[in-house]
Rosetta silent file (secondary structure, phi, psi, omega in degrees, C-alpha in Angstrom):
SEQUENCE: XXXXXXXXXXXXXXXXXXXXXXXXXXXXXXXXXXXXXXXXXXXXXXXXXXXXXXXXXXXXXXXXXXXXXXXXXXXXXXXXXXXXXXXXXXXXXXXXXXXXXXXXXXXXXXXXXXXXXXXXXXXXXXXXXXX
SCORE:     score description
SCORE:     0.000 S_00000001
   1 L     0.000  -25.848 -168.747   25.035   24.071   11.709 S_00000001
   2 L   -64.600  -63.354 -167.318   21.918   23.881   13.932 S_00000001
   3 L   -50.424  -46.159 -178.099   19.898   26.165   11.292 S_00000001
   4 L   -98.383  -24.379  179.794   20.687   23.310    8.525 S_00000001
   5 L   -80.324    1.211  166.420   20.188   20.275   10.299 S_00000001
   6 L  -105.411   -0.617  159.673   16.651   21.502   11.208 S_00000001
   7 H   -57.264  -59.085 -174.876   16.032   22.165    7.315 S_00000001
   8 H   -67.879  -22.199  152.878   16.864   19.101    7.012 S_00000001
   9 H   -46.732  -75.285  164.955   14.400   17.563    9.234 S_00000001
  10 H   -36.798  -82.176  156.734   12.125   19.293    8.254 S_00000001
  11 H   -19.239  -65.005 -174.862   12.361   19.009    4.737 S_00000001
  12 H   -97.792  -35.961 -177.160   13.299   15.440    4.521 S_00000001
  13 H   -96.633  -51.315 -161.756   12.179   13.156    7.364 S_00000001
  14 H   -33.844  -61.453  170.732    8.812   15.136    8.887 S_00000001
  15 L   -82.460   39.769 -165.000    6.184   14.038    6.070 S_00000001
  16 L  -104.993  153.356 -154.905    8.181   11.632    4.819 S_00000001
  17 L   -91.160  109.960 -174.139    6.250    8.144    4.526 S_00000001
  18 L   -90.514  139.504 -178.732    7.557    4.787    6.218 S_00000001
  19 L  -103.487  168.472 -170.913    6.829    2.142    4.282 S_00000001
  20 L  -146.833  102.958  172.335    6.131   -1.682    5.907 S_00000001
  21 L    81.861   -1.688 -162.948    6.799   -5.048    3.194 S_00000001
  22 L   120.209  -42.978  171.160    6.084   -2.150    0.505 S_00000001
  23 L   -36.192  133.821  176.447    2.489   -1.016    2.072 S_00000001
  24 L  -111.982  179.964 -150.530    1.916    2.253    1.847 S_00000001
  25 L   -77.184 -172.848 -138.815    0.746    4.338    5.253 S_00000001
  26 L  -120.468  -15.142  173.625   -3.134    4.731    5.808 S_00000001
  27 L   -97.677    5.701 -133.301   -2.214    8.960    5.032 S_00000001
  28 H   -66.886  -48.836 -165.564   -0.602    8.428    1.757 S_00000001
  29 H   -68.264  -22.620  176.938   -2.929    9.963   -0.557 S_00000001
  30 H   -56.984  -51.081 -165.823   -3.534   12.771    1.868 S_00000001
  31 H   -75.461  -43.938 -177.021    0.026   13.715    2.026 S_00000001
  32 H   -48.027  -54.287  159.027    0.039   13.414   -2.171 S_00000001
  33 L   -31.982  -15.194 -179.207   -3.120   15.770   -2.374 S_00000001
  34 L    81.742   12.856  178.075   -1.078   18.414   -0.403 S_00000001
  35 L   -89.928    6.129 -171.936   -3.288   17.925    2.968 S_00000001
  36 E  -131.746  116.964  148.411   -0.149   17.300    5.119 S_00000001
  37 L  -141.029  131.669 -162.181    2.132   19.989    5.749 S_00000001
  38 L   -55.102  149.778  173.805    4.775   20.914    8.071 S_00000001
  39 L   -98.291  130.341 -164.676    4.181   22.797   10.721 S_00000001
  40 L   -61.647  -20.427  175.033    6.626   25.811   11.167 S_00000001
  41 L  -113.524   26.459 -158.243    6.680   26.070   14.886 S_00000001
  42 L  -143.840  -41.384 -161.127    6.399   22.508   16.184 S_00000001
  43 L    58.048   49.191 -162.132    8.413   21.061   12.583 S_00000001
  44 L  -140.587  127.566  179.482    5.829   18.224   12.772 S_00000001
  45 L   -55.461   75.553 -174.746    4.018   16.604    9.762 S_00000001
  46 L   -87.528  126.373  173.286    0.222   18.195   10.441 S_00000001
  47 E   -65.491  155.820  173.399   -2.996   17.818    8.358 S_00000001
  48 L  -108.530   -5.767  154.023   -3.679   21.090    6.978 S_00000001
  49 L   -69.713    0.445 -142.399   -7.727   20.764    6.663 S_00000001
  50 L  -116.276  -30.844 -171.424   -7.800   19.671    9.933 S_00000001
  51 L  -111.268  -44.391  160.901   -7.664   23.322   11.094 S_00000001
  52 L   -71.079   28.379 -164.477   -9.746   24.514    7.959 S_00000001
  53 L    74.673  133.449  159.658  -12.426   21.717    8.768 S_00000001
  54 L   -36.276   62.494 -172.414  -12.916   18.319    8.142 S_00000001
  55 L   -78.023  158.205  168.625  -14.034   17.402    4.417 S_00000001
  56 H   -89.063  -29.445  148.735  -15.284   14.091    3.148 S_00000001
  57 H   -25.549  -39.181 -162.963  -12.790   14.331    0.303 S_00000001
  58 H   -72.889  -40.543  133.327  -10.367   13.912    3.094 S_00000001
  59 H    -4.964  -52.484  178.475  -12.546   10.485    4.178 S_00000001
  60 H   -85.759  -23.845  149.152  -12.124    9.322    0.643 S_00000001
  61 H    58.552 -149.328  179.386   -8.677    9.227    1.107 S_00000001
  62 H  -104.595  -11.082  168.696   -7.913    7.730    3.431 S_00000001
  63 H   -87.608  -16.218  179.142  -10.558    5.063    2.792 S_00000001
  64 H   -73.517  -44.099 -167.739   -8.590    5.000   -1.155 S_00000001
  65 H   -66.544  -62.145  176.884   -4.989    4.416    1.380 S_00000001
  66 H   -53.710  -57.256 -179.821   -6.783    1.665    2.895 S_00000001
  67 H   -34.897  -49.462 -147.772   -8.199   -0.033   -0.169 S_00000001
  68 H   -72.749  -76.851 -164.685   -4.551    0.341   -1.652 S_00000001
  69 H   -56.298  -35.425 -178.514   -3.329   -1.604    1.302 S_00000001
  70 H   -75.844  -25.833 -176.039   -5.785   -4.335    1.555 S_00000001
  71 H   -91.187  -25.478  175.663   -5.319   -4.951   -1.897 S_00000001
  72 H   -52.308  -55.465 -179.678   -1.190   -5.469   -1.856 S_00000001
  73 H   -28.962  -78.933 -167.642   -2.277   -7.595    1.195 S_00000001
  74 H   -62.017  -15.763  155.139   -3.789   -9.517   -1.416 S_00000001
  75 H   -91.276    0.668  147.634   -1.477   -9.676   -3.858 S_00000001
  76 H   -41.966  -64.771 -177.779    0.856  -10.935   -1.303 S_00000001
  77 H   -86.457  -10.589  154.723   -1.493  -14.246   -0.534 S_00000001
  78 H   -52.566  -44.186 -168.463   -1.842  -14.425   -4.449 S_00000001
  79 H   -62.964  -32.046 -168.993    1.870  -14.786   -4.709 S_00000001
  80 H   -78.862  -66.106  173.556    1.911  -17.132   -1.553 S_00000001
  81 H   -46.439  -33.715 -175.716   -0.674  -19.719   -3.016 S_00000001
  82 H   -70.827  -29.493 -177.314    1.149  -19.619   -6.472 S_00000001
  83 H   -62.235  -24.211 -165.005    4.207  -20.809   -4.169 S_00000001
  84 H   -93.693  -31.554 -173.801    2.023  -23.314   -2.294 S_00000001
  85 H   -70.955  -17.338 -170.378    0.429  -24.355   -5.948 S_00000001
  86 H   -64.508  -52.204  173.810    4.432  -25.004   -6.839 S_00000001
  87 H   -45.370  -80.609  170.227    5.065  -26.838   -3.924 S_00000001
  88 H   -11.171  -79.762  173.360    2.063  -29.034   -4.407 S_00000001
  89 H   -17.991  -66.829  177.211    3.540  -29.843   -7.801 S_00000001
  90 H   -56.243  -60.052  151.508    6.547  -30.842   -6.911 S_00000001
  91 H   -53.618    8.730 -163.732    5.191  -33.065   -4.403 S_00000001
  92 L   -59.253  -89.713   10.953    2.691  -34.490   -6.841 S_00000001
  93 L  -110.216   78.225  172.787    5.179  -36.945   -7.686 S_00000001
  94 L    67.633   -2.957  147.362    3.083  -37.755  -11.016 S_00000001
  95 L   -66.986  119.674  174.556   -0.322  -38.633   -9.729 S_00000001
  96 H   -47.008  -37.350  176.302   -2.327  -37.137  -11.996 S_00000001
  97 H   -52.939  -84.915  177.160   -5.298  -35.929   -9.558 S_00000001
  98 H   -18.607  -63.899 -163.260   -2.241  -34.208   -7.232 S_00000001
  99 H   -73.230  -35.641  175.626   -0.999  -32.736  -10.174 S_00000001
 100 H   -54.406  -65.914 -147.554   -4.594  -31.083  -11.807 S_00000001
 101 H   -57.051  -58.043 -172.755   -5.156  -29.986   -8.133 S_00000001
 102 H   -85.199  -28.008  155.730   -1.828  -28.045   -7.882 S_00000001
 103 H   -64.379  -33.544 -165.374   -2.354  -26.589  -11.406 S_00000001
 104 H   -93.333   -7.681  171.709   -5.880  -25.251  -11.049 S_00000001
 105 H   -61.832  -53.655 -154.898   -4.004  -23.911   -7.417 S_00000001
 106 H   -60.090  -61.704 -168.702   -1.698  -22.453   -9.741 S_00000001
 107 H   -74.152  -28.891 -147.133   -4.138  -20.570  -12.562 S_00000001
 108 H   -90.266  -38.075  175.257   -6.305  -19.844  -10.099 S_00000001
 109 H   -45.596  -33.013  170.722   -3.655  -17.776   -7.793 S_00000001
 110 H   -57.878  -53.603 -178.553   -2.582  -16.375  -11.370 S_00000001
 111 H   -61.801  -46.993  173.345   -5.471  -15.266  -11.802 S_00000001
 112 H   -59.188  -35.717 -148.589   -6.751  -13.854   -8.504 S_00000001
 113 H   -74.116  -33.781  179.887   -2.836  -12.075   -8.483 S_00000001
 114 H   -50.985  -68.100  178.255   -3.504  -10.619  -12.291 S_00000001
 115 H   -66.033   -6.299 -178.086   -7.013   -9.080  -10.883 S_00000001
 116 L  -104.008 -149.160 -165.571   -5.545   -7.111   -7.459 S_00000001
 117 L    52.392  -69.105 -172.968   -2.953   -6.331   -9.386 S_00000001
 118 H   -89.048   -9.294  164.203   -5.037   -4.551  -12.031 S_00000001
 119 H   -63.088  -68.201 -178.743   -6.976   -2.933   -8.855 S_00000001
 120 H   -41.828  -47.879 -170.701   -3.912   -1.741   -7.080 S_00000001
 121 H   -66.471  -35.276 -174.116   -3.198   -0.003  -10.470 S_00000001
 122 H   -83.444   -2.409 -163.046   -6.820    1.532  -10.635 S_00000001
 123 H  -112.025  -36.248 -155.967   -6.678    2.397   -6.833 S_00000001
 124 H   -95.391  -37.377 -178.881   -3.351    3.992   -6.757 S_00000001
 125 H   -65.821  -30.134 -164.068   -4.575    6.208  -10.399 S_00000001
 126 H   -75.858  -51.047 -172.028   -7.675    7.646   -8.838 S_00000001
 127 H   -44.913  -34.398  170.564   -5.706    8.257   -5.549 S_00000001
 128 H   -76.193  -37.857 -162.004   -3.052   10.361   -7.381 S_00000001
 129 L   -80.149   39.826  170.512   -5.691   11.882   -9.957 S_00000001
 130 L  -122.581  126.738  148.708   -7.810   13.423   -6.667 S_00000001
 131 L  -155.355    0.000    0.000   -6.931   16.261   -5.142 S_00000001
């Protein structure tokens, strides 16, 4: 019983990735690339270049994991200003200035959330297509 419940450890939780709001961790692309693997006598998630040397592939990364995350960041505060242009709106209550004000809040949150969005997606393809 011992013998499967450390398979299972092993196996399922040691690399496995905690996510935080959706964010993914600052190793992500590392562990996709195959640079994280357990280690057999410890059963602990370990880089495996880290013992063959340090590359600057490994550098890009983990600076592509960050990017990834800074941009969800952002399409987080897009989504939060389109809530705040909504709000606005509502509170207009039919002055025209208020209301152009909470519309151009509106496209423009649309807008920024449309470009991170179309980032995330280009950040997250190279980060899978590298390895």
């Amino acid at each position: 019983m011992q013998f499967v419940l450390q398979l299972f450890h092993n196996f399922g939780a040691a690399c496995a990735e905690k996510s935080f709001f959706g964010l993914p961790t600052w190793y992500h692309y590392l562990n996709v690339a195959g640079k994280m693997q357990i280690d057999s006598s410890t059963g602990r998630c370990e880089f495996v270049t880290l013992r063959a040397g340090f590359k600057v592939n490994d550098l890009a990364l983990i600076g592509l994991a960050v990017i990834d995350i800074l941009l969800r960041v952002a399409v987080y505060i897009a989504i939060g200003y389109l809530i705040y242009g909504g709000f606005r709106m509502i509170t207009a209550q039919g002055e025209p200035d208020s209301v152009k004000r909470a519309q151009q809040t509106m496209w423009n949150s649309l807008i920024g959330l449309g470009i991170a969005l179309a980032a995330v997606g280009g950040v997250s393809f190279i980060g899978n297509a590298i390895k």
